[in-house]
Amino acid sequence: MSITSYNPADPADLVVAVEAPGAEAVRAAVGRARAAQGGWLAAGAGARSAALGRIAEAVEAHAEELAALIVREVGKPLAEARGEVARTAAIWRYYAQAPYEPSGAVHEPAAGPGLLLTRRRPYGVAGLIAPWNFPLAIPSWKAAPALAVGNTAVLKPAPEATACALRLAELAALPEDVLTVVPGGAEEGSALVDAADVVSFTGSTGVGRAVVRAATGRGVPVQAELGGLNAALVLPDADVELAAGHIAAAIAGYAGQKCTATSRVIAVGSAYQPLREALVKALAAVDDSVCGPVVNAAARERMVGAVSSAVEAGASVLVGGQVPERAGWYVEPTLLAEVPAQHPLAREEFFGPVAVLHAAADLDEAIALANDTPHSLATSVHTRSLDAALAAADRLDAGMIRVNAPSSGVDFHLPFGGTKGASHGEREQGRAALEFYTVSRTVSVLPGGGL
């Protein structure tokens, strides 16, 4: 089977075509990575730190090439693509210091002489399954911590991001079999989950749940990021124009193809009408430099169908909702109101530039509405009131809460993850990732006698 990746802005442009290697080749790649892991760990903290630092330098040296490849392969607007390249370099540079981090602690024995200590050690081979929407940053924030603590890694990118993953591995220039990219689809992904010693997955909820079942069935540590239905709360005292700008960016930036994108807007009390007007204006002003195409025809059809069925169920389109007559998989940034509570647009992540506007009488109702979702990754709160911000931060059921900022921002040095069905297992990024890719061992050293 051939794995193909096409330009979403120009569907006739074939970016890359490679043969899927099949399950047996994936298992062989894991075997080679396992054989290489001992040498990678034994090389020491200094060697691993230097190697990761060189990757950061290589990414920076090829920044414009990589940004252009991101634009071409996944349709990301150029400014965002450049930002992703800069973040990718920063991730590798951040984790280049991780090999020097303390790997345990020394404790006093309860009685008598001796030495008690804990020590964190790598699992072996990290199996990494990454999505297409951040084709350099997400593979990097999975691979960099795994490699820093002494694992080797086998990465299976989404088919739509194959070229980016292959180029990243080329630039990494690590020792043979330390970082391996295996293109492919479901067969290759399943084989990787069945063979790796620790698994990290980012992608759809259905596939992610299958990955979790397979890995836990083997007794293998697994983390899974499955997206989220993210809300933005706007209180009456907020700067409405500023909030509308933030929310429009979180709805339409990169065509809403971020797991932290805003898909529900909750206006509190008297904020409803001015926010509605400001948000319609802000979304109508969004152009290709911000939004861009969705990743493929199926994604566009799913969104167009959802909007159409919502209108049939009584919803109104406040702005957008149309497919431009042009090449590429474009959808207008769209805001709907009066969407029935049980309609899929109010309950599911659609991964596109479409959001639903809700009204809430007060902060309590807004928080209850925001929390009424099967999965929440990020929630934004827009207010000038410190009391309201603190109350929301304490009571919102979301993995990340951002006050007076778009929901779509991520800090790579802090833990990343959601609540309910949005995440499974340990957090990604920051120091949390170093713990996920290692296991703690307790060591007791007692006198051997004869002294």
mmCIF file with all atom_site columns, N, CA and C in Angstrom, residues 183-245:
data_model
loop_
_atom_site.group_PDB
_atom_site.id
_atom_site.type_symbol
_atom_site.label_atom_id
_atom_site.label_alt_id
_atom_site.label_comp_id
_atom_site.label_asym_id
_atom_site.label_entity_id
_atom_site.label_seq_id
_atom_site.pdbx_PDB_ins_code
_atom_site.Cartn_x
_atom_site.Cartn_y
_atom_site.Cartn_z
_atom_site.occupancy
_atom_site.B_iso_or_equiv
_atom_site.pdbx_formal_charge
_atom_site.auth_seq_id
_atom_site.auth_comp_id
_atom_site.auth_asym_id
_atom_site.auth_atom_id
_atom_site.pdbx_PDB_model_num
ATOM 1   N N  . PRO A 1 183 ? 6.650   5.263  8.166  1.00 0.00 ? 183 PRO A N  1
ATOM 2   C CA . PRO A 1 183 ? 5.399   5.753  7.589  1.00 0.00 ? 183 PRO A CA 1
ATOM 3   C C  . PRO A 1 183 ? 4.345   4.646  7.637  1.00 0.00 ? 183 PRO A C  1
ATOM 4   N N  . GLY A 1 184 ? 3.102   5.048  7.525  1.00 0.00 ? 184 GLY A N  1
ATOM 5   C CA . GLY A 1 184 ? 2.073   4.018  7.474  1.00 0.00 ? 184 GLY A CA 1
ATOM 6   C C  . GLY A 1 184 ? 0.738   4.478  7.998  1.00 0.00 ? 184 GLY A C  1
ATOM 7   N N  . GLY A 1 185 ? -0.147  3.498  8.112  1.00 0.00 ? 185 GLY A N  1
ATOM 8   C CA . GLY A 1 185 ? -1.493  3.743  8.590  1.00 0.00 ? 185 GLY A CA 1
ATOM 9   C C  . GLY A 1 185 ? -1.812  2.897  9.798  1.00 0.00 ? 185 GLY A C  1
ATOM 10  N N  . ALA A 1 186 ? -3.042  2.361  9.815  1.00 0.00 ? 186 ALA A N  1
ATOM 11  C CA . ALA A 1 186 ? -3.509  1.622  10.986 1.00 0.00 ? 186 ALA A CA 1
ATOM 12  C C  . ALA A 1 186 ? -2.677  0.362  11.244 1.00 0.00 ? 186 ALA A C  1
ATOM 13  N N  . GLU A 1 187 ? -2.299  -0.343 10.188 1.00 0.00 ? 187 GLU A N  1
ATOM 14  C CA . GLU A 1 187 ? -1.534  -1.583 10.377 1.00 0.00 ? 187 GLU A CA 1
ATOM 15  C C  . GLU A 1 187 ? -0.203  -1.300 11.070 1.00 0.00 ? 187 GLU A C  1
ATOM 16  N N  . GLU A 1 188 ? 0.497   -0.284 10.589 1.00 0.00 ? 188 GLU A N  1
ATOM 17  C CA . GLU A 1 188 ? 1.798   0.047  11.173 1.00 0.00 ? 188 GLU A CA 1
ATOM 18  C C  . GLU A 1 188 ? 1.638   0.597  12.587 1.00 0.00 ? 188 GLU A C  1
ATOM 19  N N  . GLY A 1 189 ? 0.604   1.386  12.810 1.00 0.00 ? 189 GLY A N  1
ATOM 20  C CA . GLY A 1 189 ? 0.374   1.909  14.149 1.00 0.00 ? 189 GLY A CA 1
ATOM 21  C C  . GLY A 1 189 ? 0.078   0.814  15.149 1.00 0.00 ? 189 GLY A C  1
ATOM 22  N N  . SER A 1 190 ? -0.753  -0.122 14.763 1.00 0.00 ? 190 SER A N  1
ATOM 23  C CA . SER A 1 190 ? -1.076  -1.243 15.662 1.00 0.00 ? 190 SER A CA 1
ATOM 24  C C  . SER A 1 190 ? 0.156   -2.072 15.970 1.00 0.00 ? 190 SER A C  1
ATOM 25  N N  . ALA A 1 191 ? 0.990   -2.320 14.960 1.00 0.00 ? 191 ALA A N  1
ATOM 26  C CA . ALA A 1 191 ? 2.199   -3.101 15.184 1.00 0.00 ? 191 ALA A CA 1
ATOM 27  C C  . ALA A 1 191 ? 3.146   -2.391 16.137 1.00 0.00 ? 191 ALA A C  1
ATOM 28  N N  . LEU A 1 192 ? 3.225   -1.069 16.042 1.00 0.00 ? 192 LEU A N  1
ATOM 29  C CA . LEU A 1 192 ? 4.098   -0.308 16.939 1.00 0.00 ? 192 LEU A CA 1
ATOM 30  C C  . LEU A 1 192 ? 3.604   -0.379 18.373 1.00 0.00 ? 192 LEU A C  1
ATOM 31  N N  . VAL A 1 193 ? 2.300   -0.243 18.558 1.00 0.00 ? 193 VAL A N  1
ATOM 32  C CA . VAL A 1 193 ? 1.734   -0.338 19.911 1.00 0.00 ? 193 VAL A CA 1
ATOM 33  C C  . VAL A 1 193 ? 1.969   -1.730 20.495 1.00 0.00 ? 193 VAL A C  1
ATOM 34  N N  . ASP A 1 194 ? 1.930   -2.742 19.650 1.00 0.00 ? 194 ASP A N  1
ATOM 35  C CA . ASP A 1 194 ? 2.114   -4.118 20.114 1.00 0.00 ? 194 ASP A CA 1
ATOM 36  C C  . ASP A 1 194 ? 3.567   -4.480 20.411 1.00 0.00 ? 194 ASP A C  1
ATOM 37  N N  . ALA A 1 195 ? 4.511   -3.621 19.974 1.00 0.00 ? 195 ALA A N  1
ATOM 38  C CA . ALA A 1 195 ? 5.921   -3.980 20.117 1.00 0.00 ? 195 ALA A CA 1
ATOM 39  C C  . ALA A 1 195 ? 6.713   -3.064 21.040 1.00 0.00 ? 195 ALA A C  1
ATOM 40  N N  . ALA A 1 196 ? 6.294   -1.815 21.201 1.00 0.00 ? 196 ALA A N  1
ATOM 41  C CA . ALA A 1 196 ? 7.075   -0.834 21.956 1.00 0.00 ? 196 ALA A CA 1
ATOM 42  C C  . ALA A 1 196 ? 6.982   -1.089 23.463 1.00 0.00 ? 196 ALA A C  1
ATOM 43  N N  . ASP A 1 197 ? 7.917   -0.485 24.192 1.00 0.00 ? 197 ASP A N  1
ATOM 44  C CA . ASP A 1 197 ? 7.972   -0.638 25.653 1.00 0.00 ? 197 ASP A CA 1
ATOM 45  C C  . ASP A 1 197 ? 7.228   0.462  26.396 1.00 0.00 ? 197 ASP A C  1
ATOM 46  N N  . VAL A 1 198 ? 6.974   1.577  25.726 1.00 0.00 ? 198 VAL A N  1
ATOM 47  C CA . VAL A 1 198 ? 6.191   2.689  26.269 1.00 0.00 ? 198 VAL A CA 1
ATOM 48  C C  . VAL A 1 198 ? 5.589   3.398  25.068 1.00 0.00 ? 198 VAL A C  1
ATOM 49  N N  . VAL A 1 199 ? 4.336   3.846  25.183 1.00 0.00 ? 199 VAL A N  1
ATOM 50  C CA . VAL A 1 199 ? 3.598   4.339  24.018 1.00 0.00 ? 199 VAL A CA 1
ATOM 51  C C  . VAL A 1 199 ? 3.040   5.728  24.304 1.00 0.00 ? 199 VAL A C  1
ATOM 52  N N  . SER A 1 200 ? 3.224   6.629  23.332 1.00 0.00 ? 200 SER A N  1
ATOM 53  C CA . SER A 1 200 ? 2.619   7.956  23.391 1.00 0.00 ? 200 SER A CA 1
ATOM 54  C C  . SER A 1 200 ? 1.842   8.188  22.108 1.00 0.00 ? 200 SER A C  1
ATOM 55  N N  . PHE A 1 201 ? 0.577   8.593  22.245 1.00 0.00 ? 201 PHE A N  1
ATOM 56  C CA . PHE A 1 201 ? -0.325  8.738  21.102 1.00 0.00 ? 201 PHE A CA 1
ATOM 57  C C  . PHE A 1 201 ? -1.012  10.092 21.161 1.00 0.00 ? 201 PHE A C  1
ATOM 58  N N  . THR A 1 202 ? -1.144  10.726 20.010 1.00 0.00 ? 202 THR A N  1
ATOM 59  C CA . THR A 1 202 ? -2.012  11.893 19.856 1.00 0.00 ? 202 THR A CA 1
ATOM 60  C C  . THR A 1 202 ? -2.827  11.700 18.597 1.00 0.00 ? 202 THR A C  1
ATOM 61  N N  . GLY A 1 203 ? -4.152  11.849 18.726 1.00 0.00 ? 203 GLY A N  1
ATOM 62  C CA . GLY A 1 203 ? -5.004  11.653 17.562 1.00 0.00 ? 203 GLY A CA 1
ATOM 63  C C  . GLY A 1 203 ? -6.463  11.598 17.945 1.00 0.00 ? 203 GLY A C  1
ATOM 64  N N  . SER A 1 204 ? -7.249  10.906 17.148 1.00 0.00 ? 204 SER A N  1
ATOM 65  C CA . SER A 1 204 ? -8.692  10.865 17.337 1.00 0.00 ? 204 SER A CA 1
ATOM 66  C C  . SER A 1 204 ? -9.072  10.035 18.555 1.00 0.00 ? 204 SER A C  1
ATOM 67  N N  . THR A 1 205 ? -10.258 10.309 19.079 1.00 0.00 ? 205 THR A N  1
ATOM 68  C CA . THR A 1 205 ? -10.724 9.620  20.280 1.00 0.00 ? 205 THR A CA 1
ATOM 69  C C  . THR A 1 205 ? -10.889 8.124  20.046 1.00 0.00 ? 205 THR A C  1
ATOM 70  N N  . GLY A 1 206 ? -11.495 7.744  18.921 1.00 0.00 ? 206 GLY A N  1
ATOM 71  C CA . GLY A 1 206 ? -11.729 6.328  18.673 1.00 0.00 ? 206 GLY A CA 1
ATOM 72  C C  . GLY A 1 206 ? -10.449 5.529  18.562 1.00 0.00 ? 206 GLY A C  1
ATOM 73  N N  . VAL A 1 207 ? -9.492  6.036  17.772 1.00 0.00 ? 207 VAL A N  1
ATOM 74  C CA . VAL A 1 207 ? -8.219  5.332  17.623 1.00 0.00 ? 207 VAL A CA 1
ATOM 75  C C  . VAL A 1 207 ? -7.454  5.346  18.939 1.00 0.00 ? 207 VAL A C  1
ATOM 76  N N  . GLY A 1 208 ? -7.486  6.485  19.631 1.00 0.00 ? 208 GLY A N  1
ATOM 77  C CA . GLY A 1 208 ? -6.770  6.589  20.894 1.00 0.00 ? 208 GLY A CA 1
ATOM 78  C C  . GLY A 1 208 ? -7.244  5.587  21.929 1.00 0.00 ? 208 GLY A C  1
ATOM 79  N N  . ARG A 1 209 ? -8.533  5.382  21.998 1.00 0.00 ? 209 ARG A N  1
ATOM 80  C CA . ARG A 1 209 ? -9.060  4.405  22.961 1.00 0.00 ? 209 ARG A CA 1
ATOM 81  C C  . ARG A 1 209 ? -8.601  2.993  22.614 1.00 0.00 ? 209 ARG A C  1
ATOM 82  N N  . ALA A 1 210 ? -8.533  2.694  21.317 1.00 0.00 ? 210 ALA A N  1
ATOM 83  C CA . ALA A 1 210 ? -8.023  1.381  20.905 1.00 0.00 ? 210 ALA A CA 1
ATOM 84  C C  . ALA A 1 210 ? -6.555  1.230  21.269 1.00 0.00 ? 210 ALA A C  1
ATOM 85  N N  . VAL A 1 211 ? -5.779  2.288  21.115 1.00 0.00 ? 211 VAL A N  1
ATOM 86  C CA . VAL A 1 211 ? -4.361  2.262  21.496 1.00 0.00 ? 211 VAL A CA 1
ATOM 87  C C  . VAL A 1 211 ? -4.220  2.019  22.990 1.00 0.00 ? 211 VAL A C  1
ATOM 88  N N  . VAL A 1 212 ? -5.016  2.710  23.775 1.00 0.00 ? 212 VAL A N  1
ATOM 89  C CA . VAL A 1 212 ? -4.955  2.545  25.239 1.00 0.00 ? 212 VAL A CA 1
ATOM 90  C C  . VAL A 1 212 ? -5.295  1.111  25.630 1.00 0.00 ? 212 VAL A C  1
ATOM 91  N N  . ARG A 1 213 ? -6.345  0.558  25.026 1.00 0.00 ? 213 ARG A N  1
ATOM 92  C CA . ARG A 1 213 ? -6.719  -0.832 25.347 1.00 0.00 ? 213 ARG A CA 1
ATOM 93  C C  . ARG A 1 213 ? -5.602  -1.799 25.000 1.00 0.00 ? 213 ARG A C  1
ATOM 94  N N  . ALA A 1 214 ? -5.007  -1.613 23.838 1.00 0.00 ? 214 ALA A N  1
ATOM 95  C CA . ALA A 1 214 ? -3.948  -2.531 23.407 1.00 0.00 ? 214 ALA A CA 1
ATOM 96  C C  . ALA A 1 214 ? -2.722  -2.424 24.300 1.00 0.00 ? 214 ALA A C  1
ATOM 97  N N  . ALA A 1 215 ? -2.313  -1.217 24.631 1.00 0.00 ? 215 ALA A N  1
ATOM 98  C CA . ALA A 1 215 ? -1.114  -1.033 25.446 1.00 0.00 ? 215 ALA A CA 1
ATOM 99  C C  . ALA A 1 215 ? -1.330  -1.500 26.876 1.00 0.00 ? 215 ALA A C  1
ATOM 100 N N  . THR A 1 216 ? -2.461  -1.140 27.469 1.00 0.00 ? 216 THR A N  1
ATOM 101 C CA . THR A 1 216 ? -2.712  -1.564 28.852 1.00 0.00 ? 216 THR A CA 1
ATOM 102 C C  . THR A 1 216 ? -2.903  -3.069 28.927 1.00 0.00 ? 216 THR A C  1
ATOM 103 N N  . GLY A 1 217 ? -3.433  -3.658 27.851 1.00 0.00 ? 217 GLY A N  1
ATOM 104 C CA . GLY A 1 217 ? -3.560  -5.107 27.835 1.00 0.00 ? 217 GLY A CA 1
ATOM 105 C C  . GLY A 1 217 ? -2.211  -5.804 27.892 1.00 0.00 ? 217 GLY A C  1
ATOM 106 N N  . ARG A 1 218 ? -1.178  -5.151 27.405 1.00 0.00 ? 218 ARG A N  1
ATOM 107 C CA . ARG A 1 218 ? 0.183   -5.693 27.470 1.00 0.00 ? 218 ARG A CA 1
ATOM 108 C C  . ARG A 1 218 ? 0.899   -5.270 28.748 1.00 0.00 ? 218 ARG A C  1
ATOM 109 N N  . GLY A 1 219 ? 0.288   -4.384 29.523 1.00 0.00 ? 219 GLY A N  1
ATOM 110 C CA . GLY A 1 219 ? 0.961   -3.873 30.706 1.00 0.00 ? 219 GLY A CA 1
ATOM 111 C C  . GLY A 1 219 ? 2.007   -2.833 30.390 1.00 0.00 ? 219 GLY A C  1
ATOM 112 N N  . VAL A 1 220 ? 1.833   -2.133 29.268 1.00 0.00 ? 220 VAL A N  1
ATOM 113 C CA . VAL A 1 220 ? 2.804   -1.143 28.809 1.00 0.00 ? 220 VAL A CA 1
ATOM 114 C C  . VAL A 1 220 ? 2.294   0.251  29.164 1.00 0.00 ? 220 VAL A C  1
ATOM 115 N N  . PRO A 1 221 ? 3.150   1.133  29.707 1.00 0.00 ? 221 PRO A N  1
ATOM 116 C CA . PRO A 1 221 ? 2.714   2.501  30.000 1.00 0.00 ? 221 PRO A CA 1
ATOM 117 C C  . PRO A 1 221 ? 2.272   3.213  28.727 1.00 0.00 ? 221 PRO A C  1
ATOM 118 N N  . VAL A 1 222 ? 1.173   3.962  28.812 1.00 0.00 ? 222 VAL A N  1
ATOM 119 C CA . VAL A 1 222 ? 0.639   4.637  27.635 1.00 0.00 ? 222 VAL A CA 1
ATOM 120 C C  . VAL A 1 222 ? 0.046   5.977  28.041 1.00 0.00 ? 222 VAL A C  1
ATOM 121 N N  . GLN A 1 223 ? 0.303   6.971  27.226 1.00 0.00 ? 223 GLN A N  1
ATOM 122 C CA . GLN A 1 223 ? -0.387  8.255  27.355 1.00 0.00 ? 223 GLN A CA 1
ATOM 123 C C  . GLN A 1 223 ? -1.083  8.521  26.032 1.00 0.00 ? 223 GLN A C  1
ATOM 124 N N  . ALA A 1 224 ? -2.257  9.141  26.100 1.00 0.00 ? 224 ALA A N  1
ATOM 125 C CA . ALA A 1 224 ? -3.012  9.422  24.885 1.00 0.00 ? 224 ALA A CA 1
ATOM 126 C C  . ALA A 1 224 ? -3.675  10.782 25.008 1.00 0.00 ? 224 ALA A C  1
ATOM 127 N N  . GLU A 1 225 ? -3.448  11.620 24.009 1.00 0.00 ? 225 GLU A N  1
ATOM 128 C CA . GLU A 1 225 ? -4.122  12.909 23.910 1.00 0.00 ? 225 GLU A CA 1
ATOM 129 C C  . GLU A 1 225 ? -5.135  12.810 22.782 1.00 0.00 ? 225 GLU A C  1
ATOM 130 N N  . LEU A 1 226 ? -6.414  13.039 23.130 1.00 0.00 ? 226 LEU A N  1
ATOM 131 C CA . LEU A 1 226 ? -7.503  12.713 22.214 1.00 0.00 ? 226 LEU A CA 1
ATOM 132 C C  . LEU A 1 226 ? -8.326  13.926 21.810 1.00 0.00 ? 226 LEU A C  1
ATOM 133 N N  . GLY A 1 227 ? -7.801  15.120 22.029 1.00 0.00 ? 227 GLY A N  1
ATOM 134 C CA . GLY A 1 227 ? -8.547  16.302 21.622 1.00 0.00 ? 227 GLY A CA 1
ATOM 135 C C  . GLY A 1 227 ? -9.523  16.760 22.682 1.00 0.00 ? 227 GLY A C  1
ATOM 136 N N  . GLY A 1 228 ? -10.359 17.732 22.342 1.00 0.00 ? 228 GLY A N  1
ATOM 137 C CA . GLY A 1 228 ? -11.297 18.242 23.332 1.00 0.00 ? 228 GLY A CA 1
ATOM 138 C C  . GLY A 1 228 ? -12.289 19.206 22.725 1.00 0.00 ? 228 GLY A C  1
ATOM 139 N N  . LEU A 1 229 ? -13.394 19.382 23.442 1.00 0.00 ? 229 LEU A N  1
ATOM 140 C CA . LEU A 1 229 ? -14.437 20.337 23.060 1.00 0.00 ? 229 LEU A CA 1
ATOM 141 C C  . LEU A 1 229 ? -14.252 21.548 23.973 1.00 0.00 ? 229 LEU A C  1
ATOM 142 N N  . ASN A 1 230 ? -13.546 22.547 23.477 1.00 0.00 ? 230 ASN A N  1
ATOM 143 C CA . ASN A 1 230 ? -13.052 23.624 24.334 1.00 0.00 ? 230 ASN A CA 1
ATOM 144 C C  . ASN A 1 230 ? -13.967 24.841 24.301 1.00 0.00 ? 230 ASN A C  1
ATOM 145 N N  . ALA A 1 231 ? -14.110 25.466 25.454 1.00 0.00 ? 231 ALA A N  1
ATOM 146 C CA . ALA A 1 231 ? -15.018 26.597 25.608 1.00 0.00 ? 231 ALA A CA 1
ATOM 147 C C  . ALA A 1 231 ? -14.252 27.881 25.883 1.00 0.00 ? 231 ALA A C  1
ATOM 148 N N  . ALA A 1 232 ? -14.886 29.011 25.526 1.00 0.00 ? 232 ALA A N  1
ATOM 149 C CA . ALA A 1 232 ? -14.405 30.338 25.905 1.00 0.00 ? 232 ALA A CA 1
ATOM 150 C C  . ALA A 1 232 ? -15.535 31.036 26.653 1.00 0.00 ? 232 ALA A C  1
ATOM 151 N N  . LEU A 1 233 ? -15.258 31.489 27.870 1.00 0.00 ? 233 LEU A N  1
ATOM 152 C CA . LEU A 1 233 ? -16.240 32.182 28.687 1.00 0.00 ? 233 LEU A CA 1
ATOM 153 C C  . LEU A 1 233 ? -15.941 33.674 28.650 1.00 0.00 ? 233 LEU A C  1
ATOM 154 N N  . VAL A 1 234 ? -16.958 34.483 28.359 1.00 0.00 ? 234 VAL A N  1
ATOM 155 C CA . VAL A 1 234 ? -16.793 35.934 28.308 1.00 0.00 ? 234 VAL A CA 1
ATOM 156 C C  . VAL A 1 234 ? -17.766 36.575 29.283 1.00 0.00 ? 234 VAL A C  1
ATOM 157 N N  . LEU A 1 235 ? -17.220 37.260 30.282 1.00 0.00 ? 235 LEU A N  1
ATOM 158 C CA . LEU A 1 235 ? -18.033 37.898 31.311 1.00 0.00 ? 235 LEU A CA 1
ATOM 159 C C  . LEU A 1 235 ? -18.368 39.333 30.919 1.00 0.00 ? 235 LEU A C  1
ATOM 160 N N  . PRO A 1 236 ? -19.408 39.923 31.535 1.00 0.00 ? 236 PRO A N  1
ATOM 161 C CA . PRO A 1 236 ? -19.840 41.270 31.149 1.00 0.00 ? 236 PRO A CA 1
ATOM 162 C C  . PRO A 1 236 ? -18.765 42.335 31.309 1.00 0.00 ? 236 PRO A C  1
ATOM 163 N N  . ASP A 1 237 ? -17.819 42.142 32.229 1.00 0.00 ? 237 ASP A N  1
ATOM 164 C CA . ASP A 1 237 ? -16.804 43.173 32.457 1.00 0.00 ? 237 ASP A CA 1
ATOM 165 C C  . ASP A 1 237 ? -15.598 43.033 31.528 1.00 0.00 ? 237 ASP A C  1
ATOM 166 N N  . ALA A 1 238 ? -15.605 42.059 30.657 1.00 0.00 ? 238 ALA A N  1
ATOM 167 C CA . ALA A 1 238 ? -14.460 41.823 29.777 1.00 0.00 ? 238 ALA A CA 1
ATOM 168 C C  . ALA A 1 238 ? -14.328 42.926 28.730 1.00 0.00 ? 238 ALA A C  1
ATOM 169 N N  . ASP A 1 239 ? -13.119 43.105 28.225 1.00 0.00 ? 239 ASP A N  1
ATOM 170 C CA . ASP A 1 239 ? -12.899 43.936 27.047 1.00 0.00 ? 239 ASP A CA 1
ATOM 171 C C  . ASP A 1 239 ? -13.389 43.124 25.856 1.00 0.00 ? 239 ASP A C  1
ATOM 172 N N  . VAL A 1 240 ? -14.583 43.451 25.380 1.00 0.00 ? 240 VAL A N  1
ATOM 173 C CA . VAL A 1 240 ? -15.254 42.609 24.393 1.00 0.00 ? 240 VAL A CA 1
ATOM 174 C C  . VAL A 1 240 ? -14.471 42.548 23.080 1.00 0.00 ? 240 VAL A C  1
ATOM 175 N N  . GLU A 1 241 ? -13.930 43.660 22.622 1.00 0.00 ? 241 GLU A N  1
ATOM 176 C CA . GLU A 1 241 ? -13.182 43.650 21.374 1.00 0.00 ? 241 GLU A CA 1
ATOM 177 C C  . GLU A 1 241 ? -11.942 42.765 21.480 1.00 0.00 ? 241 GLU A C  1
ATOM 178 N N  . LEU A 1 242 ? -11.235 42.893 22.614 1.00 0.00 ? 242 LEU A N  1
ATOM 179 C CA . LEU A 1 242 ? -10.049 42.063 22.824 1.00 0.00 ? 242 LEU A CA 1
ATOM 180 C C  . LEU A 1 242 ? -10.436 40.593 22.901 1.00 0.00 ? 242 LEU A C  1
ATOM 181 N N  . ALA A 1 243 ? -11.505 40.293 23.642 1.00 0.00 ? 243 ALA A N  1
ATOM 182 C CA . ALA A 1 243 ? -11.958 38.904 23.767 1.00 0.00 ? 243 ALA A CA 1
ATOM 183 C C  . ALA A 1 243 ? -12.365 38.341 22.410 1.00 0.00 ? 243 ALA A C  1
ATOM 184 N N  . ALA A 1 244 ? -13.071 39.134 21.623 1.00 0.00 ? 244 ALA A N  1
ATOM 185 C CA . ALA A 1 244 ? -13.502 38.665 20.304 1.00 0.00 ? 244 ALA A CA 1
ATOM 186 C C  . ALA A 1 244 ? -12.305 38.358 19.410 1.00 0.00 ? 244 ALA A C  1
ATOM 187 N N  . GLY A 1 245 ? -11.276 39.190 19.486 1.00 0.00 ? 245 GLY A N  1
ATOM 188 C CA . GLY A 1 245 ? -10.082 38.922 18.700 1.00 0.00 ? 245 GLY A CA 1
ATOM 189 C C  . GLY A 1 245 ? -9.400  37.634 19.116 1.00 0.00 ? 245 GLY A C  1
#
